[in-house]
Amino acid sequence: MTGARRPHLAPVLLVALVALTLTVPVSPPGAVPQWDNLVLTAVATWAAWRCSRLTRRMARPDRLPWQLLGLSSLLLACASLVTGLGVGGAQGRFGAGVVLLVAALVPTVSAALIGARVRGTRWPVLVVDGVMVAFALVVVADVLVLAPALTPGAIRPDLQPFVLAYGIYPAVAVGVVGALCTVSAAALRRPATAVILMTALLGLASALLAAHLVQPTGLWSAAADVVIAGALVTGVHAVQLASAVPAGPSPADATPTVNSAGVVVDVLALVGVPLTLVTALLVDLRLSDGALACTAVVVLLLLARLFMRIRDSDRIEEDLLRSEEDFRGLVEASSDGVAIVDADLRLEFTSPAARTLLGIAAAADLRPSLLDLLHEEDRSRVRRELTAAAGGTSPVVHLRLQGPEGERRELEVSHHERPGSGRRLLHLRDVTTRQRRERELERMAFTDHLTRLPNRALLFQEMATGSATTGERSLLVLDLDGFKAVNDSAGHEAGDLLLVEVARRLQGLLRADDLVARLGGDEFAVLLAGAEDAAVEAAQRVVEALARPCRIGDRTFTVGASVGLCRVHPGGGQLAFRQADAALGAAKRAGKGCWRLHTEDRVAQAAASSSVATALADGEVQLRFDTIANGDTGILAALHAQPVWEHPELGTLPAAELWAAAERQGCTAALQQWLITRACTDVVALDDQLLVAVDLPAGLVQADELPGEVAVALAAADLAPPRLTLLVTEEVLQTSSAALIPALHAVHRTGVRLGLDDYGMGSTLWSQLARLPLEMVMVDVRDLSAGGNHDRTLELLGAIGRSARDFEVSTVVKDITSRELLHELRVQGVVAVTGPVLPTGLTAAEVADLLRHPGPAVIAPLPVPGRVVGATLTR
């Protein structure tokens, strides 16, 4: 079934009660129309319509019991309509009464269908219980109601059938429905309770109508109307609860569940019989033959029910004994052991297989402590693992025991606690053979089958897992010189024997903690612990040892070895192997029979291990900013942006190495575009007046794309062109294509500034001004401080500054390393300064923080009307 929206039914019941309160006083007996019956017609019609809507949302197999409740409401509506309109006179009222009784009996069929939903429904028991409870209630009704009412002269003879029917109906309907719903499916417990309540209300209404026939007063009729309205709303509530049960109930939803309402009906009915009979004797009520006969039927059914219970108990006991025997047979025949231990891990039960696995002798104590059977070093672990997860299933525990002949035995134990008993059920399995095979397979997976040395897989596993705890380590990669000639002249068998001899010599040369591995073919590797000096010494010993002749059978072979050596950095096993392999190549090129140490070549490593294009996409390439401050005021004027590569293995690669790696991979165009675009975007996000300078690399500038890339970057970032400065060096101008100069002129015409970096180390300023419209030169103070002559450096800087001012070119002094030099330059009136003494290598976030909290050498820009902050880099 599918869930349904649940409207509140209380307002409907309240409206019905109000309507009945208003219509009952104006509906005296014999009047037409009977307005109270028309109100019931409306309520019953609504109930039938609502049941129909709700059952449509249910799965088709689940609809029938609840569609019958809708049919019952519809029949009640028809009967109430006939009675309310007075159709057919007395004959019509008789027909309406028959329809009313039929409608009232429909919930009994629904209850039977609900009982059928119980898994393993036992219909004989349900039928006996239903008939027994019905007869018990008939006894009560007959003694207390029917016998006095049917006394000759009590009521008119034509009303006696109605009194009899109205009196017996509650007994039959309530008794049968209560018995059928005593046990219901778990998912239908609440709907079944509502059906019982609906039937009880209909029975109460029937009894009130019988009382009305015996004593014709408006009170009985009004009470019956109210109860019928409540029964109709309760029926809708039952269907509503059933529609909320999920479609396709699980086995748990069909589990039998005792229904309290059904039990109450059964108990009250059976207890009511002796109480009624005793009351009749005490107050001298007449006991009819029918009441005595019904009592006899109840007694007989009780005896039958007792017989059925005894038979069921015997059957259950036999089933339990049979199940226990079957279980014991399964346990004793199983090759896996089963044991039960108490809270102290003392064995309470052990199957024969468990006693064999645990090594318990037949004549020994059958309740020993499990811990006493284990290796002493395992006892605390096993106790902790067996008791750690009390109340549920726990991970598998491994036990080690000593076999009867001294052999080692390994057991795998799955276990869980038996709730409320404090005991644990253990399932033991002998995994000795499996564990031995797994260890052998693991050894074979990490061992070279010819030399019995560790293989490549184990070597790389050791480099990956041991570097964090073993300190400095080095890797030697070697292969044999002239091995192919041995295979060609003496055959592969001799070659294999030679490889075994090489493996023996390598193991004899090195320490026990060093790892010797065969990579394949005639390639070997050695993982050494210790400093690089020790590794160099080991490499020399390897070269010397393998240069000695080898005796294979009746032939002697002389082969040498070339060795490549490098350090192993934490987490850098693959990188170390590539470095050692590169060093091995260098040893081969050097004439073989020697070793070579890998020299640090971070560009080659980066280009070999990673893609610059991927690094750009993944955010590994980032911008770092050096601050440029006005020489006189110290106000932050501009940023010098440079790309760096935060390489996952090599750390931070500066701009020069990043450009070199990009060149090897053909990614300089992508890097140039990213650099210009990112610099413009970042500076706009930081401040609306800061300038930014970007370096173009020597020999790598994509001149044809440069003007277009600059225009696109400026437009995308909405950056004013004068805030961007492109820096070139004399090397850039000399090594780039002839198209660079026109491209720079085109860029300058858009308003972008041009600057000359590293000025003072080549041609004169005048020659460069003849080629480019420069607006700024950057001077590296380290290039002018030869011999440590501080005064001379200041004189040179002063001369450069004066000549630059003659051409209206700004001078920026970079790489200032001391505050004293910074002070002297500011005194001399240098336009702008940058270097380690100022904040350098900042991320965009750090620059933003600097602007909010300026340091002593750089303060935040102060917007002054009519003045451009950073005017040191303006014309």
PDB file of C-alpha atoms in Angstrom, residues 201-406:
ATOM      1  CA  LEU A 201     -19.946   0.728  18.260  1.00  0.00           C
ATOM      2  CA  LEU A 202     -22.298  -0.846  15.750  1.00  0.00           C
ATOM      3  CA  GLY A 203     -23.176  -3.489  18.344  1.00  0.00           C
ATOM      4  CA  LEU A 204     -23.843  -0.772  20.908  1.00  0.00           C
ATOM      5  CA  ALA A 205     -26.072   1.030  18.432  1.00  0.00           C
ATOM      6  CA  SER A 206     -27.934  -2.215  17.784  1.00  0.00           C
ATOM      7  CA  ALA A 207     -28.471  -2.696  21.500  1.00  0.00           C
ATOM      8  CA  LEU A 208     -29.738   0.868  21.866  1.00  0.00           C
ATOM      9  CA  LEU A 209     -32.209   0.292  19.014  1.00  0.00           C
ATOM     10  CA  ALA A 210     -33.436  -2.849  20.776  1.00  0.00           C
ATOM     11  CA  ALA A 211     -33.903  -0.816  23.959  1.00  0.00           C
ATOM     12  CA  HIS A 212     -35.809   1.773  21.924  1.00  0.00           C
ATOM     13  CA  LEU A 213     -38.195  -0.913  20.699  1.00  0.00           C
ATOM     14  CA  VAL A 214     -38.782  -2.121  24.266  1.00  0.00           C
ATOM     15  CA  GLN A 215     -39.076   1.401  25.749  1.00  0.00           C
ATOM     16  CA  PRO A 216     -39.915   3.842  22.913  1.00  0.00           C
ATOM     17  CA  THR A 217     -38.275   7.044  24.049  1.00  0.00           C
ATOM     18  CA  GLY A 218     -36.315   9.584  22.023  1.00  0.00           C
ATOM     19  CA  LEU A 219     -33.253   9.154  24.253  1.00  0.00           C
ATOM     20  CA  TRP A 220     -32.511   5.615  22.996  1.00  0.00           C
ATOM     21  CA  SER A 221     -32.951   6.655  19.372  1.00  0.00           C
ATOM     22  CA  ALA A 222     -30.742   9.748  19.726  1.00  0.00           C
ATOM     23  CA  ALA A 223     -28.014   7.745  21.457  1.00  0.00           C
ATOM     24  CA  ALA A 224     -28.137   5.145  18.664  1.00  0.00           C
ATOM     25  CA  ASP A 225     -27.758   7.856  16.026  1.00  0.00           C
ATOM     26  CA  VAL A 226     -24.695   9.311  17.760  1.00  0.00           C
ATOM     27  CA  VAL A 227     -23.087   5.882  18.127  1.00  0.00           C
ATOM     28  CA  ILE A 228     -23.720   5.027  14.451  1.00  0.00           C
ATOM     29  CA  ALA A 229     -22.062   8.292  13.374  1.00  0.00           C
ATOM     30  CA  GLY A 230     -19.063   7.429  15.554  1.00  0.00           C
ATOM     31  CA  ALA A 231     -18.893   3.934  14.029  1.00  0.00           C
ATOM     32  CA  LEU A 232     -18.869   5.367  10.502  1.00  0.00           C
ATOM     33  CA  VAL A 233     -16.034   7.781  11.292  1.00  0.00           C
ATOM     34  CA  THR A 234     -14.121   4.970  13.035  1.00  0.00           C
ATOM     35  CA  GLY A 235     -14.452   2.834   9.905  1.00  0.00           C
ATOM     36  CA  VAL A 236     -12.940   5.617   7.802  1.00  0.00           C
ATOM     37  CA  HIS A 237     -10.134   5.885  10.348  1.00  0.00           C
ATOM     38  CA  ALA A 238      -9.435   2.150   9.987  1.00  0.00           C
ATOM     39  CA  VAL A 239      -9.169   2.448   6.199  1.00  0.00           C
ATOM     40  CA  GLN A 240      -6.984   5.533   6.593  1.00  0.00           C
ATOM     41  CA  LEU A 241      -4.584   3.648   8.878  1.00  0.00           C
ATOM     42  CA  ALA A 242      -4.463   0.725   6.441  1.00  0.00           C
ATOM     43  CA  SER A 243      -3.673   3.030   3.506  1.00  0.00           C
ATOM     44  CA  ALA A 244      -0.577   4.276   5.352  1.00  0.00           C
ATOM     45  CA  VAL A 245       0.942   0.761   5.448  1.00  0.00           C
ATOM     46  CA  PRO A 246       3.790   0.532   2.856  1.00  0.00           C
ATOM     47  CA  ALA A 247       3.092  -1.500  -0.254  1.00  0.00           C
ATOM     48  CA  GLY A 248       4.618  -4.966  -0.392  1.00  0.00           C
ATOM     49  CA  PRO A 249       5.062  -5.470   3.369  1.00  0.00           C
ATOM     50  CA  SER A 250       8.189  -7.159   4.545  1.00  0.00           C
ATOM     51  CA  PRO A 251       8.117 -10.519   6.359  1.00  0.00           C
ATOM     52  CA  ALA A 252       8.342  -8.607   9.630  1.00  0.00           C
ATOM     53  CA  ASP A 253       5.080  -6.796   8.764  1.00  0.00           C
ATOM     54  CA  ALA A 254       3.266 -10.167   8.488  1.00  0.00           C
ATOM     55  CA  THR A 255       4.552 -11.386  11.848  1.00  0.00           C
ATOM     56  CA  PRO A 256       1.667 -12.367  14.178  1.00  0.00           C
ATOM     57  CA  THR A 257       1.039  -9.784  16.904  1.00  0.00           C
ATOM     58  CA  VAL A 258      -1.404 -10.021  19.782  1.00  0.00           C
ATOM     59  CA  ASN A 259      -4.092  -7.343  19.548  1.00  0.00           C
ATOM     60  CA  SER A 260      -5.040  -6.006  22.971  1.00  0.00           C
ATOM     61  CA  ALA A 261      -8.552  -5.004  21.888  1.00  0.00           C
ATOM     62  CA  GLY A 262      -9.313  -8.533  20.669  1.00  0.00           C
ATOM     63  CA  VAL A 263      -7.995 -10.042  23.885  1.00  0.00           C
ATOM     64  CA  VAL A 264     -10.196  -7.735  25.945  1.00  0.00           C
ATOM     65  CA  VAL A 265     -13.281  -8.796  23.966  1.00  0.00           C
ATOM     66  CA  ASP A 266     -12.455 -12.493  24.373  1.00  0.00           C
ATOM     67  CA  VAL A 267     -11.765 -12.227  28.097  1.00  0.00           C
ATOM     68  CA  LEU A 268     -14.856 -10.131  28.878  1.00  0.00           C
ATOM     69  CA  ALA A 269     -17.069 -12.495  26.894  1.00  0.00           C
ATOM     70  CA  LEU A 270     -15.821 -15.629  28.642  1.00  0.00           C
ATOM     71  CA  VAL A 271     -15.825 -14.062  32.093  1.00  0.00           C
ATOM     72  CA  GLY A 272     -19.266 -12.601  31.420  1.00  0.00           C
ATOM     73  CA  VAL A 273     -20.933 -16.035  31.157  1.00  0.00           C
ATOM     74  CA  PRO A 274     -20.405 -17.186  34.777  1.00  0.00           C
ATOM     75  CA  LEU A 275     -20.996 -13.679  36.077  1.00  0.00           C
ATOM     76  CA  THR A 276     -24.289 -13.486  34.185  1.00  0.00           C
ATOM     77  CA  LEU A 277     -25.430 -16.900  35.387  1.00  0.00           C
ATOM     78  CA  VAL A 278     -24.570 -16.052  39.004  1.00  0.00           C
ATOM     79  CA  THR A 279     -26.372 -12.717  38.703  1.00  0.00           C
ATOM     80  CA  ALA A 280     -29.442 -14.456  37.287  1.00  0.00           C
ATOM     81  CA  LEU A 281     -29.560 -16.846  40.243  1.00  0.00           C
ATOM     82  CA  LEU A 282     -29.106 -14.051  42.752  1.00  0.00           C
ATOM     83  CA  VAL A 283     -31.806 -11.741  41.386  1.00  0.00           C
ATOM     84  CA  ASP A 284     -34.097 -14.537  40.272  1.00  0.00           C
ATOM     85  CA  LEU A 285     -33.908 -13.862  36.547  1.00  0.00           C
ATOM     86  CA  ARG A 286     -35.416 -16.414  34.200  1.00  0.00           C
ATOM     87  CA  LEU A 287     -32.927 -18.622  32.386  1.00  0.00           C
ATOM     88  CA  SER A 288     -34.294 -19.605  29.010  1.00  0.00           C
ATOM     89  CA  ASP A 289     -33.600 -22.901  27.350  1.00  0.00           C
ATOM     90  CA  GLY A 290     -31.660 -21.039  24.700  1.00  0.00           C
ATOM     91  CA  ALA A 291     -29.349 -19.498  27.288  1.00  0.00           C
ATOM     92  CA  LEU A 292     -28.675 -22.884  28.867  1.00  0.00           C
ATOM     93  CA  ALA A 293     -28.022 -24.435  25.459  1.00  0.00           C
ATOM     94  CA  CYS A 294     -25.617 -21.637  24.520  1.00  0.00           C
ATOM     95  CA  THR A 295     -23.830 -22.102  27.842  1.00  0.00           C
ATOM     96  CA  ALA A 296     -23.402 -25.785  27.099  1.00  0.00           C
ATOM     97  CA  VAL A 297     -21.996 -24.923  23.669  1.00  0.00           C
ATOM     98  CA  VAL A 298     -19.497 -22.516  25.273  1.00  0.00           C
ATOM     99  CA  VAL A 299     -18.366 -25.245  27.703  1.00  0.00           C
ATOM    100  CA  LEU A 300     -17.958 -27.753  24.883  1.00  0.00           C
ATOM    101  CA  LEU A 301     -15.990 -25.263  22.808  1.00  0.00           C
ATOM    102  CA  LEU A 302     -13.787 -24.514  25.806  1.00  0.00           C
ATOM    103  CA  LEU A 303     -13.043 -28.222  26.095  1.00  0.00           C
ATOM    104  CA  ALA A 304     -12.325 -28.392  22.382  1.00  0.00           C
ATOM    105  CA  ARG A 305     -10.048 -25.384  22.667  1.00  0.00           C
ATOM    106  CA  LEU A 306      -8.249 -26.985  25.609  1.00  0.00           C
ATOM    107  CA  PHE A 307      -7.779 -30.162  23.589  1.00  0.00           C
ATOM    108  CA  MET A 308      -6.384 -28.149  20.679  1.00  0.00           C
ATOM    109  CA  ARG A 309      -3.975 -26.323  23.000  1.00  0.00           C
ATOM    110  CA  ILE A 310      -2.741 -29.616  24.505  1.00  0.00           C
ATOM    111  CA  ARG A 311      -2.278 -31.022  21.024  1.00  0.00           C
ATOM    112  CA  ASP A 312      -0.432 -27.897  19.917  1.00  0.00           C
ATOM    113  CA  SER A 313       1.800 -28.033  23.014  1.00  0.00           C
ATOM    114  CA  ASP A 314       2.705 -31.639  22.285  1.00  0.00           C
ATOM    115  CA  ARG A 315       3.435 -30.782  18.670  1.00  0.00           C
ATOM    116  CA  ILE A 316       5.561 -27.784  19.669  1.00  0.00           C
ATOM    117  CA  GLU A 317       7.473 -29.884  22.178  1.00  0.00           C
ATOM    118  CA  GLU A 318       8.089 -32.552  19.549  1.00  0.00           C
ATOM    119  CA  ASP A 319       9.226 -29.901  17.081  1.00  0.00           C
ATOM    120  CA  LEU A 320      11.598 -28.460  19.666  1.00  0.00           C
ATOM    121  CA  LEU A 321      13.061 -31.864  20.459  1.00  0.00           C
ATOM    122  CA  ARG A 322      13.392 -32.662  16.767  1.00  0.00           C
ATOM    123  CA  SER A 323      15.018 -29.284  16.087  1.00  0.00           C
ATOM    124  CA  GLU A 324      17.410 -29.779  18.983  1.00  0.00           C
ATOM    125  CA  GLU A 325      18.379 -33.204  17.677  1.00  0.00           C
ATOM    126  CA  ASP A 326      18.829 -31.843  14.178  1.00  0.00           C
ATOM    127  CA  PHE A 327      20.897 -28.945  15.474  1.00  0.00           C
ATOM    128  CA  ARG A 328      23.038 -31.250  17.605  1.00  0.00           C
ATOM    129  CA  GLY A 329      23.568 -33.531  14.613  1.00  0.00           C
ATOM    130  CA  LEU A 330      24.589 -30.577  12.438  1.00  0.00           C
ATOM    131  CA  VAL A 331      26.957 -29.246  15.092  1.00  0.00           C
ATOM    132  CA  GLU A 332      28.577 -32.619  15.751  1.00  0.00           C
ATOM    133  CA  ALA A 333      28.908 -33.449  12.037  1.00  0.00           C
ATOM    134  CA  SER A 334      30.383 -30.063  11.110  1.00  0.00           C
ATOM    135  CA  SER A 335      34.116 -29.778  10.587  1.00  0.00           C
ATOM    136  CA  ASP A 336      33.892 -26.284  12.057  1.00  0.00           C
ATOM    137  CA  GLY A 337      33.711 -26.051  15.800  1.00  0.00           C
ATOM    138  CA  VAL A 338      30.969 -24.487  17.910  1.00  0.00           C
ATOM    139  CA  ALA A 339      31.559 -23.395  21.482  1.00  0.00           C
ATOM    140  CA  ILE A 340      29.791 -21.307  24.122  1.00  0.00           C
ATOM    141  CA  VAL A 341      31.746 -19.332  26.716  1.00  0.00           C
ATOM    142  CA  ASP A 342      30.516 -17.499  29.780  1.00  0.00           C
ATOM    143  CA  ALA A 343      31.443 -13.996  30.892  1.00  0.00           C
ATOM    144  CA  ASP A 344      34.776 -15.303  32.260  1.00  0.00           C
ATOM    145  CA  LEU A 345      35.536 -17.004  28.908  1.00  0.00           C
ATOM    146  CA  ARG A 346      35.153 -20.448  30.446  1.00  0.00           C
ATOM    147  CA  LEU A 347      33.892 -23.039  27.960  1.00  0.00           C
ATOM    148  CA  GLU A 348      30.332 -24.161  28.773  1.00  0.00           C
ATOM    149  CA  PHE A 349      29.719 -26.157  25.607  1.00  0.00           C
ATOM    150  CA  THR A 350      32.064 -27.518  22.947  1.00  0.00           C
ATOM    151  CA  SER A 351      31.197 -29.580  19.929  1.00  0.00           C
ATOM    152  CA  PRO A 352      33.438 -32.539  19.078  1.00  0.00           C
ATOM    153  CA  ALA A 353      35.079 -30.522  16.296  1.00  0.00           C
ATOM    154  CA  ALA A 354      35.661 -27.619  18.695  1.00  0.00           C
ATOM    155  CA  ARG A 355      37.314 -29.920  21.231  1.00  0.00           C
ATOM    156  CA  THR A 356      39.590 -31.247  18.484  1.00  0.00           C
ATOM    157  CA  LEU A 357      40.467 -27.759  17.239  1.00  0.00           C
ATOM    158  CA  LEU A 358      41.152 -26.494  20.753  1.00  0.00           C
ATOM    159  CA  GLY A 359      43.170 -29.593  21.656  1.00  0.00           C
ATOM    160  CA  ILE A 360      40.942 -30.645  24.582  1.00  0.00           C
ATOM    161  CA  ALA A 361      41.477 -34.295  25.448  1.00  0.00           C
ATOM    162  CA  ALA A 362      38.456 -36.530  25.918  1.00  0.00           C
ATOM    163  CA  ALA A 363      39.266 -37.240  29.569  1.00  0.00           C
ATOM    164  CA  ALA A 364      40.140 -33.656  30.404  1.00  0.00           C
ATOM    165  CA  ASP A 365      38.020 -31.037  32.075  1.00  0.00           C
ATOM    166  CA  LEU A 366      35.309 -30.129  29.563  1.00  0.00           C
ATOM    167  CA  ARG A 367      34.897 -26.648  31.015  1.00  0.00           C
ATOM    168  CA  PRO A 368      38.418 -25.202  30.866  1.00  0.00           C
ATOM    169  CA  SER A 369      39.151 -21.521  30.378  1.00  0.00           C
ATOM    170  CA  LEU A 370      39.595 -20.626  26.737  1.00  0.00           C
ATOM    171  CA  LEU A 371      42.535 -18.369  27.607  1.00  0.00           C
ATOM    172  CA  ASP A 372      44.458 -21.254  29.180  1.00  0.00           C
ATOM    173  CA  LEU A 373      44.554 -22.996  25.784  1.00  0.00           C
ATOM    174  CA  LEU A 374      46.227 -20.058  23.978  1.00  0.00           C
ATOM    175  CA  HIS A 375      49.756 -18.738  23.692  1.00  0.00           C
ATOM    176  CA  GLU A 376      50.476 -16.626  26.721  1.00  0.00           C
ATOM    177  CA  GLU A 377      51.270 -13.525  24.686  1.00  0.00           C
ATOM    178  CA  ASP A 378      47.862 -13.740  22.942  1.00  0.00           C
ATOM    179  CA  ARG A 379      45.684 -14.005  26.038  1.00  0.00           C
ATOM    180  CA  SER A 380      45.234 -10.312  26.803  1.00  0.00           C
ATOM    181  CA  ARG A 381      44.494  -9.551  23.155  1.00  0.00           C
ATOM    182  CA  VAL A 382      41.910 -12.313  22.837  1.00  0.00           C
ATOM    183  CA  ARG A 383      40.193 -11.304  26.099  1.00  0.00           C
ATOM    184  CA  ARG A 384      39.996  -7.701  24.912  1.00  0.00           C
ATOM    185  CA  GLU A 385      38.657  -8.591  21.461  1.00  0.00           C
ATOM    186  CA  LEU A 386      36.067 -11.075  22.762  1.00  0.00           C
ATOM    187  CA  THR A 387      34.677  -8.713  25.392  1.00  0.00           C
ATOM    188  CA  ALA A 388      35.063  -5.343  23.648  1.00  0.00           C
ATOM    189  CA  ALA A 389      31.825  -5.414  21.629  1.00  0.00           C
ATOM    190  CA  ALA A 390      29.351  -6.761  24.156  1.00  0.00           C
ATOM    191  CA  GLY A 391      25.790  -6.940  22.918  1.00  0.00           C
ATOM    192  CA  GLY A 392      26.447  -7.435  19.217  1.00  0.00           C
ATOM    193  CA  THR A 393      28.449  -9.103  16.504  1.00  0.00           C
ATOM    194  CA  SER A 394      32.178  -8.457  16.693  1.00  0.00           C
ATOM    195  CA  PRO A 395      35.059  -8.671  14.232  1.00  0.00           C
ATOM    196  CA  VAL A 396      36.751 -11.988  13.620  1.00  0.00           C
ATOM    197  CA  VAL A 397      39.310 -13.012  16.252  1.00  0.00           C
ATOM    198  CA  HIS A 398      42.409 -15.038  15.405  1.00  0.00           C
ATOM    199  CA  LEU A 399      43.687 -17.652  17.865  1.00  0.00           C
ATOM    200  CA  ARG A 400      47.061 -19.389  17.918  1.00  0.00           C
ATOM    201  CA  LEU A 401      47.321 -22.761  19.643  1.00  0.00           C
ATOM    202  CA  GLN A 402      49.810 -25.581  19.998  1.00  0.00           C
ATOM    203  CA  GLY A 403      48.648 -28.824  18.392  1.00  0.00           C
ATOM    204  CA  PRO A 404      48.864 -32.219  20.131  1.00  0.00           C
ATOM    205  CA  GLU A 405      52.105 -33.000  18.275  1.00  0.00           C
ATOM    206  CA  GLY A 406      53.624 -29.564  18.831  1.00  0.00           C
TER     207      GLY A 406
END
